[in-house]
Every structure is written in C-alpha cells, then in structure tokens.
Coordinates of C-alpha atoms in Angstrom, one line a residue:
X1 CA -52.1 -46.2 -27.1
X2 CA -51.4 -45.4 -30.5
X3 CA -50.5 -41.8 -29.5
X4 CA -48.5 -42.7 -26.6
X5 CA -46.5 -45.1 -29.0
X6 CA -45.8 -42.5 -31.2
X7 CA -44.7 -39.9 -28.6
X8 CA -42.4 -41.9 -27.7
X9 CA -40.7 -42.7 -30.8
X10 CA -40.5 -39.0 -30.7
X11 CA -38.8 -39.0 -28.1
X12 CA -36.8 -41.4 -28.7
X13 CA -35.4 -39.8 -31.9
X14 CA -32.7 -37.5 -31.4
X15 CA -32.7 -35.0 -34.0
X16 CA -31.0 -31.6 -34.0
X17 CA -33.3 -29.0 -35.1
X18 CA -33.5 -25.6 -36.1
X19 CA -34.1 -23.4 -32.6
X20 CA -33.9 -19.7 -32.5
X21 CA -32.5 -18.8 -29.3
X22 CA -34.1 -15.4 -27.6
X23 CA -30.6 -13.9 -27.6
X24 CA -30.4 -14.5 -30.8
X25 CA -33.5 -12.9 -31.4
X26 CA -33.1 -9.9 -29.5
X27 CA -30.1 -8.1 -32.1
X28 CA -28.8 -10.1 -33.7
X29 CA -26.7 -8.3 -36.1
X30 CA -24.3 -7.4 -33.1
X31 CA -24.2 -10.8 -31.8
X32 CA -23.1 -11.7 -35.3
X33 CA -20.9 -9.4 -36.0
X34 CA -18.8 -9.7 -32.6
X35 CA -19.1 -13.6 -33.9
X36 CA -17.4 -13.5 -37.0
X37 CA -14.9 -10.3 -35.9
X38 CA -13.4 -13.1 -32.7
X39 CA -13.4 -15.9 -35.3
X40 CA -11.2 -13.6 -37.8
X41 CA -9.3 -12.4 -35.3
X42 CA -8.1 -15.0 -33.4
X43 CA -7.3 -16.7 -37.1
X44 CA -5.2 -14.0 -37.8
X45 CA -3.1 -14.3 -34.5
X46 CA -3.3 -18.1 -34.9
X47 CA -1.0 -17.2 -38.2
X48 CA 2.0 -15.7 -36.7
X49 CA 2.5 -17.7 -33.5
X50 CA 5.7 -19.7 -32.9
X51 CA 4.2 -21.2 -29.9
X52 CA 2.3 -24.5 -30.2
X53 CA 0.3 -24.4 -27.4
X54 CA -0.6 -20.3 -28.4
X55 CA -2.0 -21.9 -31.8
X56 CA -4.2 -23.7 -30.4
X57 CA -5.5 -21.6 -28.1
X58 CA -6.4 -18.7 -30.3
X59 CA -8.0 -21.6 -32.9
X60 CA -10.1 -22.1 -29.9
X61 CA -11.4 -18.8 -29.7
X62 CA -11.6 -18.8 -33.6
X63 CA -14.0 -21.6 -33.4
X64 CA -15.9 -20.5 -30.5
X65 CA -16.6 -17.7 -32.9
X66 CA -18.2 -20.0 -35.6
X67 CA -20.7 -21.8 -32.6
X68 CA -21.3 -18.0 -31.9
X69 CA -22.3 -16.8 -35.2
X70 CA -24.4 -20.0 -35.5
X71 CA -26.3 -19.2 -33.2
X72 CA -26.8 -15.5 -34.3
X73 CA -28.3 -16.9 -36.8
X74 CA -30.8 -18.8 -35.6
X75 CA -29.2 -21.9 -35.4
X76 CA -28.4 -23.0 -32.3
X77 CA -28.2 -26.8 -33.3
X78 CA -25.3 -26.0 -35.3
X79 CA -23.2 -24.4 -33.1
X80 CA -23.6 -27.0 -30.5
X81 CA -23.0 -29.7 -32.7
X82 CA -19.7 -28.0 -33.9
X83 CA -19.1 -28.1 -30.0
X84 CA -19.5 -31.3 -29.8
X85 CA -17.3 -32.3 -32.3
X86 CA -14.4 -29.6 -32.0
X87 CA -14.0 -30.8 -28.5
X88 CA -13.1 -34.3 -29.4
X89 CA -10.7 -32.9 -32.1
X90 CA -9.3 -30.0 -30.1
X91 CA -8.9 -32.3 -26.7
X92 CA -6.8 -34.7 -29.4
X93 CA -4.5 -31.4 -30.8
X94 CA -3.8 -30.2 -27.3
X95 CA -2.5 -33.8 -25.7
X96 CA -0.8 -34.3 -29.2
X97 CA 1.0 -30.6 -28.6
X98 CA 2.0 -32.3 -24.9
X99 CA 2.9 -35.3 -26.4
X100 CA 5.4 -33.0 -28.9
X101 CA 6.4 -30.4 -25.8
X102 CA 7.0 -33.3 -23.8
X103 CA 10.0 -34.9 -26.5
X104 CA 11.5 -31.5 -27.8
X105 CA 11.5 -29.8 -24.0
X106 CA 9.8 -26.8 -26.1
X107 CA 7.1 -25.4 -26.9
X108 CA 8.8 -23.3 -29.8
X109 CA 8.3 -23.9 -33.7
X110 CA 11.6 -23.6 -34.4
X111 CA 13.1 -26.2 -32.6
X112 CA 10.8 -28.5 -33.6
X113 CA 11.0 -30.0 -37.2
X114 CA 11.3 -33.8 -38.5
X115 CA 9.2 -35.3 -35.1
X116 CA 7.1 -37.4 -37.6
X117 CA 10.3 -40.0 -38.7
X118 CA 11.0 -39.8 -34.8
X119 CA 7.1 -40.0 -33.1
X120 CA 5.5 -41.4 -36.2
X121 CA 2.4 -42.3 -34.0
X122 CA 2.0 -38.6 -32.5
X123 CA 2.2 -37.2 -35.9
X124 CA -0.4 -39.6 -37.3
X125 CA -3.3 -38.3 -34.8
X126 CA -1.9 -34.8 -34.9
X127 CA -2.8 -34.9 -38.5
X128 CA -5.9 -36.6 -38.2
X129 CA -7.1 -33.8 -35.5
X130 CA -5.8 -30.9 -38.0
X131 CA -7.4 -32.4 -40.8
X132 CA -10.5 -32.3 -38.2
X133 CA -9.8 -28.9 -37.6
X134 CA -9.5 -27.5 -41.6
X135 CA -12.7 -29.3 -42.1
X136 CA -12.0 -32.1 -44.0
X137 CA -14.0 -34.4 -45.5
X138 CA -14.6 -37.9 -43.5
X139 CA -13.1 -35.9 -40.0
X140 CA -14.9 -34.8 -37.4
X141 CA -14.9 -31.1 -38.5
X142 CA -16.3 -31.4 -41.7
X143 CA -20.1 -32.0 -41.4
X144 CA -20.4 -29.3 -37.9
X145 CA -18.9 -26.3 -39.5
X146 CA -20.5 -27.3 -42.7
X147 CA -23.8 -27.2 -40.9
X148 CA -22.6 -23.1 -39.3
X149 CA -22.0 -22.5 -43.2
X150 CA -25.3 -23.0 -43.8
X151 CA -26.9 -21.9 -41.3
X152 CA -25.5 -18.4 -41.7
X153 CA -26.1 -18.5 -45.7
X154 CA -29.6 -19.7 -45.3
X155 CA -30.1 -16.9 -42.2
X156 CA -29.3 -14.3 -45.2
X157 CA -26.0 -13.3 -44.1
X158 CA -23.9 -13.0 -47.2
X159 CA -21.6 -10.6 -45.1
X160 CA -20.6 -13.2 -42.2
X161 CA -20.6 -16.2 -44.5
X162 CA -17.4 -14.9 -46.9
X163 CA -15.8 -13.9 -43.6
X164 CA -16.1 -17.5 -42.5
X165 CA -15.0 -19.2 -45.5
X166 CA -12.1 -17.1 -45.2
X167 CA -11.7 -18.0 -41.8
X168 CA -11.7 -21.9 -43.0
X169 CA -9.0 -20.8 -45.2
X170 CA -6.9 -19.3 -42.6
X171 CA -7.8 -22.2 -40.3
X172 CA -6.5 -24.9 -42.6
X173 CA -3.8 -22.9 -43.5
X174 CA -2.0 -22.2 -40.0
X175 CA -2.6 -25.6 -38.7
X176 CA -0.8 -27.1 -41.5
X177 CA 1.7 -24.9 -40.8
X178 CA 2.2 -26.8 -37.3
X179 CA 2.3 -30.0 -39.3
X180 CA 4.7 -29.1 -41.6
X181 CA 7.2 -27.1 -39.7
X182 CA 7.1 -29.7 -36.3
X183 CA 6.6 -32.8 -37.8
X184 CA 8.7 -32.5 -41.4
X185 CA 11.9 -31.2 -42.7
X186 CA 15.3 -31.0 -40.4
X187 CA 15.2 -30.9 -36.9
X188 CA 15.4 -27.4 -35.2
X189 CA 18.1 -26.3 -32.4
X190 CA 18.1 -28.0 -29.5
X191 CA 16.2 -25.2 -26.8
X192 CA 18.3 -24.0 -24.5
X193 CA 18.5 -26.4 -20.9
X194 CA 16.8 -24.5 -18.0
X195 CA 19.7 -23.5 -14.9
X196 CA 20.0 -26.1 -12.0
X197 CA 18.8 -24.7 -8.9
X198 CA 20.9 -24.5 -6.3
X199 CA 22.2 -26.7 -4.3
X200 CA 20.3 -26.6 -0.7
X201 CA 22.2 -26.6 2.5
X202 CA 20.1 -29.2 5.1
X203 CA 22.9 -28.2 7.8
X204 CA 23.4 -32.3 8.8
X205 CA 26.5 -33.2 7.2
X206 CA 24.9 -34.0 3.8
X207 CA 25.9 -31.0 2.0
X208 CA 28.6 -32.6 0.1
X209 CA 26.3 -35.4 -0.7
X210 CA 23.7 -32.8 -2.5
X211 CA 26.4 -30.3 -4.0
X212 CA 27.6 -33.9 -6.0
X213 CA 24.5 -34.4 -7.3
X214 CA 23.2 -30.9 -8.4
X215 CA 26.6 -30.9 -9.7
X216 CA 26.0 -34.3 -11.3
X217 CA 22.5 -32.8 -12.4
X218 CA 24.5 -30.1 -14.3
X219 CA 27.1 -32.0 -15.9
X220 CA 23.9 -33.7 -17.2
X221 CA 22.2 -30.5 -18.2
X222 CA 20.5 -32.4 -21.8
X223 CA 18.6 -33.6 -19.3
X224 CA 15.5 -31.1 -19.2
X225 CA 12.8 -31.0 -17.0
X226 CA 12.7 -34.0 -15.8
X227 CA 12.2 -35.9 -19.3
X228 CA 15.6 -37.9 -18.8
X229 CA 16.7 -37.3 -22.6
X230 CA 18.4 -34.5 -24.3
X231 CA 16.7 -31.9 -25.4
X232 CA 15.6 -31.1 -28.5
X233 CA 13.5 -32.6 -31.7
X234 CA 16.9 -34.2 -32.9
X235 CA 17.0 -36.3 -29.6
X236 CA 12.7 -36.8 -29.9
X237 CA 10.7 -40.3 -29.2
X238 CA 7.3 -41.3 -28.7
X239 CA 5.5 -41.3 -25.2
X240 CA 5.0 -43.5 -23.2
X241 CA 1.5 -45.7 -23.4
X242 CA -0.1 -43.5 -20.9
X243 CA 0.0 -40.7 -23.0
X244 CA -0.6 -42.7 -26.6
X245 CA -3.8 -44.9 -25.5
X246 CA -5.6 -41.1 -24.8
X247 CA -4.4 -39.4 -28.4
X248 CA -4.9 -43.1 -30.5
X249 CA -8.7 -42.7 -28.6
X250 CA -9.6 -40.0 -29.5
X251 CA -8.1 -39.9 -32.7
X252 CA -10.6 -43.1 -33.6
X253 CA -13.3 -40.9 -32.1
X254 CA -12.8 -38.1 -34.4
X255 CA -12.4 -40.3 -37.7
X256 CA -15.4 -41.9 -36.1
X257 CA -17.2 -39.0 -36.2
X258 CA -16.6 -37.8 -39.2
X259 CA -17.3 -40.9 -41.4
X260 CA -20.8 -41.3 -39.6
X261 CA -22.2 -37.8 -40.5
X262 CA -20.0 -37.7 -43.9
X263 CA -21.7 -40.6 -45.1
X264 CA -25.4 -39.3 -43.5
X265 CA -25.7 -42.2 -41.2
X266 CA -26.5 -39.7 -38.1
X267 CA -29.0 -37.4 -38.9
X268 CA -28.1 -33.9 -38.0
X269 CA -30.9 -31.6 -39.2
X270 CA -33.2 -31.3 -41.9
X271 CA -31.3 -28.9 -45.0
X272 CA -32.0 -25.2 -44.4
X273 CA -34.2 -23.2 -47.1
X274 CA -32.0 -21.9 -49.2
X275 CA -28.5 -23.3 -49.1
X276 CA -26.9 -23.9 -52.2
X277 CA -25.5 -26.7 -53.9
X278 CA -22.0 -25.4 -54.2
X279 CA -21.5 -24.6 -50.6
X280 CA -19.9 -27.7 -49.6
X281 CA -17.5 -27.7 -52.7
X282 CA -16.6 -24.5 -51.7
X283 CA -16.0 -25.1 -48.2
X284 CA -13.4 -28.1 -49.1
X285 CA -12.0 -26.0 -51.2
X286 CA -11.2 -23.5 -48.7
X287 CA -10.3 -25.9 -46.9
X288 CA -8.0 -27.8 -49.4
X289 CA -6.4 -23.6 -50.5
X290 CA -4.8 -23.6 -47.0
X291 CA -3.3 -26.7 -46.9
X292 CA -1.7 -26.1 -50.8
X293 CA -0.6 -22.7 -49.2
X294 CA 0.9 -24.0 -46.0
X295 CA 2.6 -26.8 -48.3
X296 CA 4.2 -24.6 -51.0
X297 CA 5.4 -22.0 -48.2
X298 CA 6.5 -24.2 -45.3
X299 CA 6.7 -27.7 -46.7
X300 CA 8.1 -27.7 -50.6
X301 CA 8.6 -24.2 -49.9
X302 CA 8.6 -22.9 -53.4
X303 CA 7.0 -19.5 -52.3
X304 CA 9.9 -17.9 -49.6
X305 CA 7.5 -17.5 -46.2
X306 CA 9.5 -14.2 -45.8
X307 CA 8.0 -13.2 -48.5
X308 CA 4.9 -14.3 -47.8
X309 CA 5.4 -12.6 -44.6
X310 CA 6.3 -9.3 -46.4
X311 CA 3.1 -9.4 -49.0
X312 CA 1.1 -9.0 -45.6
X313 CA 3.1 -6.9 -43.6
X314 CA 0.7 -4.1 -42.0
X315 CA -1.8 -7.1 -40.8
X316 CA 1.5 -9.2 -40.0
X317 CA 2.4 -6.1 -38.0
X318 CA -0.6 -5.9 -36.1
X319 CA -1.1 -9.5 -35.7
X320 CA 2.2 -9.8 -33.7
X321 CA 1.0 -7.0 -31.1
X322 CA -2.1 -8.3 -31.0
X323 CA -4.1 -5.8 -32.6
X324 CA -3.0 -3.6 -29.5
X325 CA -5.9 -5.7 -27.8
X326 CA -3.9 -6.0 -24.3
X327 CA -2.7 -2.5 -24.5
X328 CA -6.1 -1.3 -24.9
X329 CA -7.4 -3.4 -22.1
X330 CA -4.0 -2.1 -20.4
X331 CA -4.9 1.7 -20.5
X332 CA -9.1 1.1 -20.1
X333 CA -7.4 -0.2 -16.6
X334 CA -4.7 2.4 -15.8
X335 CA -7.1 5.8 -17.4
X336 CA -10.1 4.5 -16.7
X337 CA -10.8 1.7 -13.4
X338 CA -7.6 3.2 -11.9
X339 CA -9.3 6.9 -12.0
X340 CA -13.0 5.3 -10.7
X341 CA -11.3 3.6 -8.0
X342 CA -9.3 6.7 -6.9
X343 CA -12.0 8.8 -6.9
X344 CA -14.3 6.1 -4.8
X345 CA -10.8 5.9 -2.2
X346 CA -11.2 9.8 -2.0
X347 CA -14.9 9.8 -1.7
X348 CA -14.3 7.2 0.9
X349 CA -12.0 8.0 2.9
X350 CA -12.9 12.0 3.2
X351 CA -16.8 11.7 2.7
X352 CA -17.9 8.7 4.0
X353 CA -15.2 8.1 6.5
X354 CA -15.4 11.8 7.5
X355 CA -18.9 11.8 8.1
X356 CA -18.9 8.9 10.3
X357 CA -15.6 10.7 12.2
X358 CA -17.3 13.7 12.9
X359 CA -20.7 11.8 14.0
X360 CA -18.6 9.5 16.2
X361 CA -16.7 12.7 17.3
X362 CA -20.2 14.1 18.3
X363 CA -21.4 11.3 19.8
X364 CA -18.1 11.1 22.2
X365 CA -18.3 14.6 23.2
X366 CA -21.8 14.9 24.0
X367 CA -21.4 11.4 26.3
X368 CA -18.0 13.1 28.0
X369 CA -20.6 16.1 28.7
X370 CA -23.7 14.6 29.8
X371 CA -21.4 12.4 32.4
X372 CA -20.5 15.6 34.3
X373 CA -24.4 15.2 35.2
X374 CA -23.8 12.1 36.9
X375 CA -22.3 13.2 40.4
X376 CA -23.6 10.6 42.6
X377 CA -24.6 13.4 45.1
X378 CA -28.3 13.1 46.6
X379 CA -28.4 17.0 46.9
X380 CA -27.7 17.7 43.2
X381 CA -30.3 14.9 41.8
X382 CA -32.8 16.6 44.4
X383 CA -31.9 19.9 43.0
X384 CA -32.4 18.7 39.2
X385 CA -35.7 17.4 40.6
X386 CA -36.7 20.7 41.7
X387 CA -35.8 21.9 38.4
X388 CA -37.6 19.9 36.7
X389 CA -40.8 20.3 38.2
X390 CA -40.6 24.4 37.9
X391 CA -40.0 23.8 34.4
X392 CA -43.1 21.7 33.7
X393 CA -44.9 24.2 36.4
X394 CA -43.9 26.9 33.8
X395 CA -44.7 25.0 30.8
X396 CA -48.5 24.3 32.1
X397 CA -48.8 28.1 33.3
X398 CA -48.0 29.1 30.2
X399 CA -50.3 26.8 28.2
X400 CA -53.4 28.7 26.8

C-alpha cells in the first residue's frame, strides 16, 4: 500500500525534467547549429520589417529556433515549456497586431504612430506580450527562455549560448521598435483607400439604384474595408468587446504565467549542473540593452535610426533581400526540379511511353494477322487439321 501511495504521488506531480531526446542524440551539433542559425536569422529579418504582421512572424520562427536548440541540447523540457508559454504571448501579439490593422486599415509601420493615446487598452496588452517576448522579468517569457539559456550553457555549448543571448538582444530590441513607432509619437499618413469595385449591372432596372451607391461608397472612400471610419492611426479607436475580452485574457494569462514561475511557485525543473550564477542577470540585461536601444533610436531618438541603419549596412542589405533565401530556393526550383522533371517528361514520354507504343503496336498487328486464320470455312480448318497432324507425325519420326 505504501508503494502504491507513493507511485501515485509520483504521478501526481508534474515536473518537467531533463530528457534527451534520440534525435538529439543522434548529431547533435547540426541539429544545434541549424537551431541557433533560424533563430539569428529570422531576428535579423524581424529588424528591418515595416510590416506588423511580417514581425511577428519571423519572431516566430526566431523562437521556434530557441525550442530547437533546446532540445539539441538535451533538453527537451525546456523547449516545450518555452512552447507553452510563447504561445500564450505570441497568440496575444498577433490579435493585438489585428486589433491595430483593424483601426489604421494597415498593416504598415509608418502609418501607424500615437495608437496608445487613441487604443490605450490595445497598447497595454501589446506591451505586456512584448515584454513577454524580450523576456522580462514577472512575463511569461522570462523563466522558459531562461530555462533554453541554461540548458544550452550547462550542455557545454559556449558557441550557441552567445548566439542566443544576442538573439535576446535583437528580440527585445525589434519588438520595441513596434511599440514605439505604432503606439507613440505622431500619427503616420493615412494608407492610401483601396478602389471601389465596380458597379454591377443585374439587368432588372436596378442599375441606377447600385451605380448611386458604389458612387455613394466612393464619395465615402475614408471608409476602408469595411471598418466604417477613416482610415488611418489619426482616425484610430479601440475594438469592439469581441476583440478586447480575447487580448485582456490572454494578457492576464501571460502576466499569470510569468509571476508564478518568477516567483518559483511552479516548479519547472531541477537547476542544470553547471549553470552559473550570472546567467539570469545577463539575460535581463540583454534583454533590458534592446529595449534602451529601441528607445534612444525610435522613441527619444537621440541616436538618428538612419544612422543606425548605415552603421549596419552590408547585414541591413542582406536582411532586406532576405539573405537571397527565396532566390536560392527560386533557382534550386528552376536549375534543379525544373531539369529532373524534364528529364523524367522525356524519359516518359519517349521510353516508357515508347515502349508501351511499340508493344501495343505489336500486339495489334500480330491480332490483325492471326484473324486472317479465322475464315469460317470447314475446308480450311480441316486442312489446318491435316497440317497439324503431319507436323506432329514429323516431329515423332524424327524423335531418336
């Protein structure tokens, strides 16, 4: 009884632990190294984006990088708490960008700016979901990629760890960057109103009627999409309740989160071997660097972003092509799967196709031969009788 009483208080605790996965067993250093390379990466292109929604989605792959390299290390646990936790943080950011998109008609930077005296509520849990993001203390964020930072310094990989603190860096940095340039500061140009469509003809005498009111529509052409406001961050108001009630929730859920394993209420795993003292101090202060950097270039903006911009210009370069990513994958496709596939179409259509042609070609020509055989005559099947029977009379004279 005693046994059974403690295997189930066993089971009953949940506790994250340290599991090697086989993969991660297997090599490990490329597993790693594709990790951290997709984590830097996507940061980098996070940097130069304009578009809101394009932010977010290469964080995404940033962070899938850090669950990745978590688990090239040996710790699995880590990267699927970080999971955990960036998806209730990440879900909040990408309804918050909606919530924004929705207001301005844009998804566009620039003609954002000043939303948080307009959608004071959206900004809050925007910031609360960036702060998540750049791994701040007492937000969701904090204690998960905490727990990938040491993982991968206690898994001996010096290497991978400086490239993810640098990734923390750039992570803080270009979310703030969202904060600051959609939610402070003057309001950006209105976006430009999308063209009416055309007026339909239904043929039944109501063409007038509709002509009036795509005119009408045009005459109103502030109103974009379908919002029924003008366009623009100048024009900008919260949503309505249906949209709020999901951001304020998860919001809660993320400060939630983050207080519980900040304070060590939730047990997440046992230390590593090996990590040292000053790696969460370091981590906030990566953390903290990127949010000073985003402020003195795009909030106070005592250092000129251009120039910024300029300091980094071969990476900036390369950042806004994408590292030539798409054009590689563009002429793998065109010199390399175009070429296979034409040279299966040939193989195809002349080899396999001509070999089947010529046996079907046979096949037809022996049929249209052996038919002439078939002459319904009683004479001529008495005669191939006859034949027949010399030929086996032959065949058993001639047998030894």
């Amino acid at each position: 009884m005693e046994e059974t009483a403690a295997t189930a208080e066993e089971v009953q605790e949940v506790k994250w632990q340290k599991l090697p996965l086989p993969i991660s067993q297997g090599r490990p250093p490329v597993m790693v190294g594709m990790a951290v390379l997709a984590a830097l990466v996507a940061a980098i292109l996070a940097c130069v984006q304009d578009d809101i929604k394009r932010v977010l989605a290469y964080s995404t792959v940033s962070q899938l990088g850090y669950m990745m390299t978590a688990i090239g290390a040996g710790t699995a646990a880590a990267g699927f708490f970080h999971l955990i936790t960036h998806g209730v943080f990440k879900a909040l950011l990408f309804l918050g960008a909606g919530s924004v998109i929705h207001a301005v008609g844009s998804n566009d930077l620039p003609h954002m700016g000043g939303l948080a005296k307009r959608m004071p509520q959206t900004a809050l849990v925007f910031v609360i979901g960036t702060l998540s993001l750049a791994g701040v203390p007492f937000f969701a964020g904090f204690s998960s990629k905490e727990e990938i930072l040491g993982a991968v310094w206690a898994g001996g990989l010096p290497g991978p760890f400086a490239i993810l603190m640098l990734v923390a860096f750039l992570t803080a940095f270009y979310m703030f960057r969202v904060v600051f340039l959609a939610f402070l500061g003057e309001p950006g140009p209105a976006p430009a109103p999308a063209p009416a469509p055309a007026p339909v003809a239904h043929g039944h005498g109501h063409d007038d009627h509709h002509g009036h009111a795509a005119g009408h529509g045009a005459a109103h052409g502030g109103h974009g999409g379908g919002h029924g406001h003008p366009l623009g961050a100048a024009h900008a108001h919260e949503p309505p309740a249906t949209m709020l009630i999901p951001l304020w929730v998860l919001a809660l859920l993320s400060l939630a989160l983050g207080v519980y394993f900040t304070l060590g209420l939730g047990h997440v795993e046992a230390e590593p071997e090996g990590v040292p003292g000053w790696l969460t101090p370091s981590a906030i202060s990566a953390a903290l660097a990127g949010i000073g950097l985003a402020w003195l270039t795009y909030g106070s903006k005592t250092i000129n972003g251009e120039s910024l911009a300029s300091a980094f210009g071969p990476i900036r370069a390369a950042a806004l092509q994408r590292f030539w990513i798409d054009d590689v994958f563009i002429a793998i496709y065109k010199g390399v799967l175009m070429g296979i596939g034409r040279v299966i179409g040939w193989l195809d259509r002349y080899i396999v196709d001509g070999v089947l042609n010529v046996v079907s070609a046979w096949t037809l020509t022996a049929g249209d031969d052996l038919r002439t055989i078939q002459t319904g005559k009683a004479q001529d099947y008495v005669y191939g009788v006859a034949v027949g029977v010399l030929i086996l009379v032959l065949l058993l004279q001639l047998k030894p």
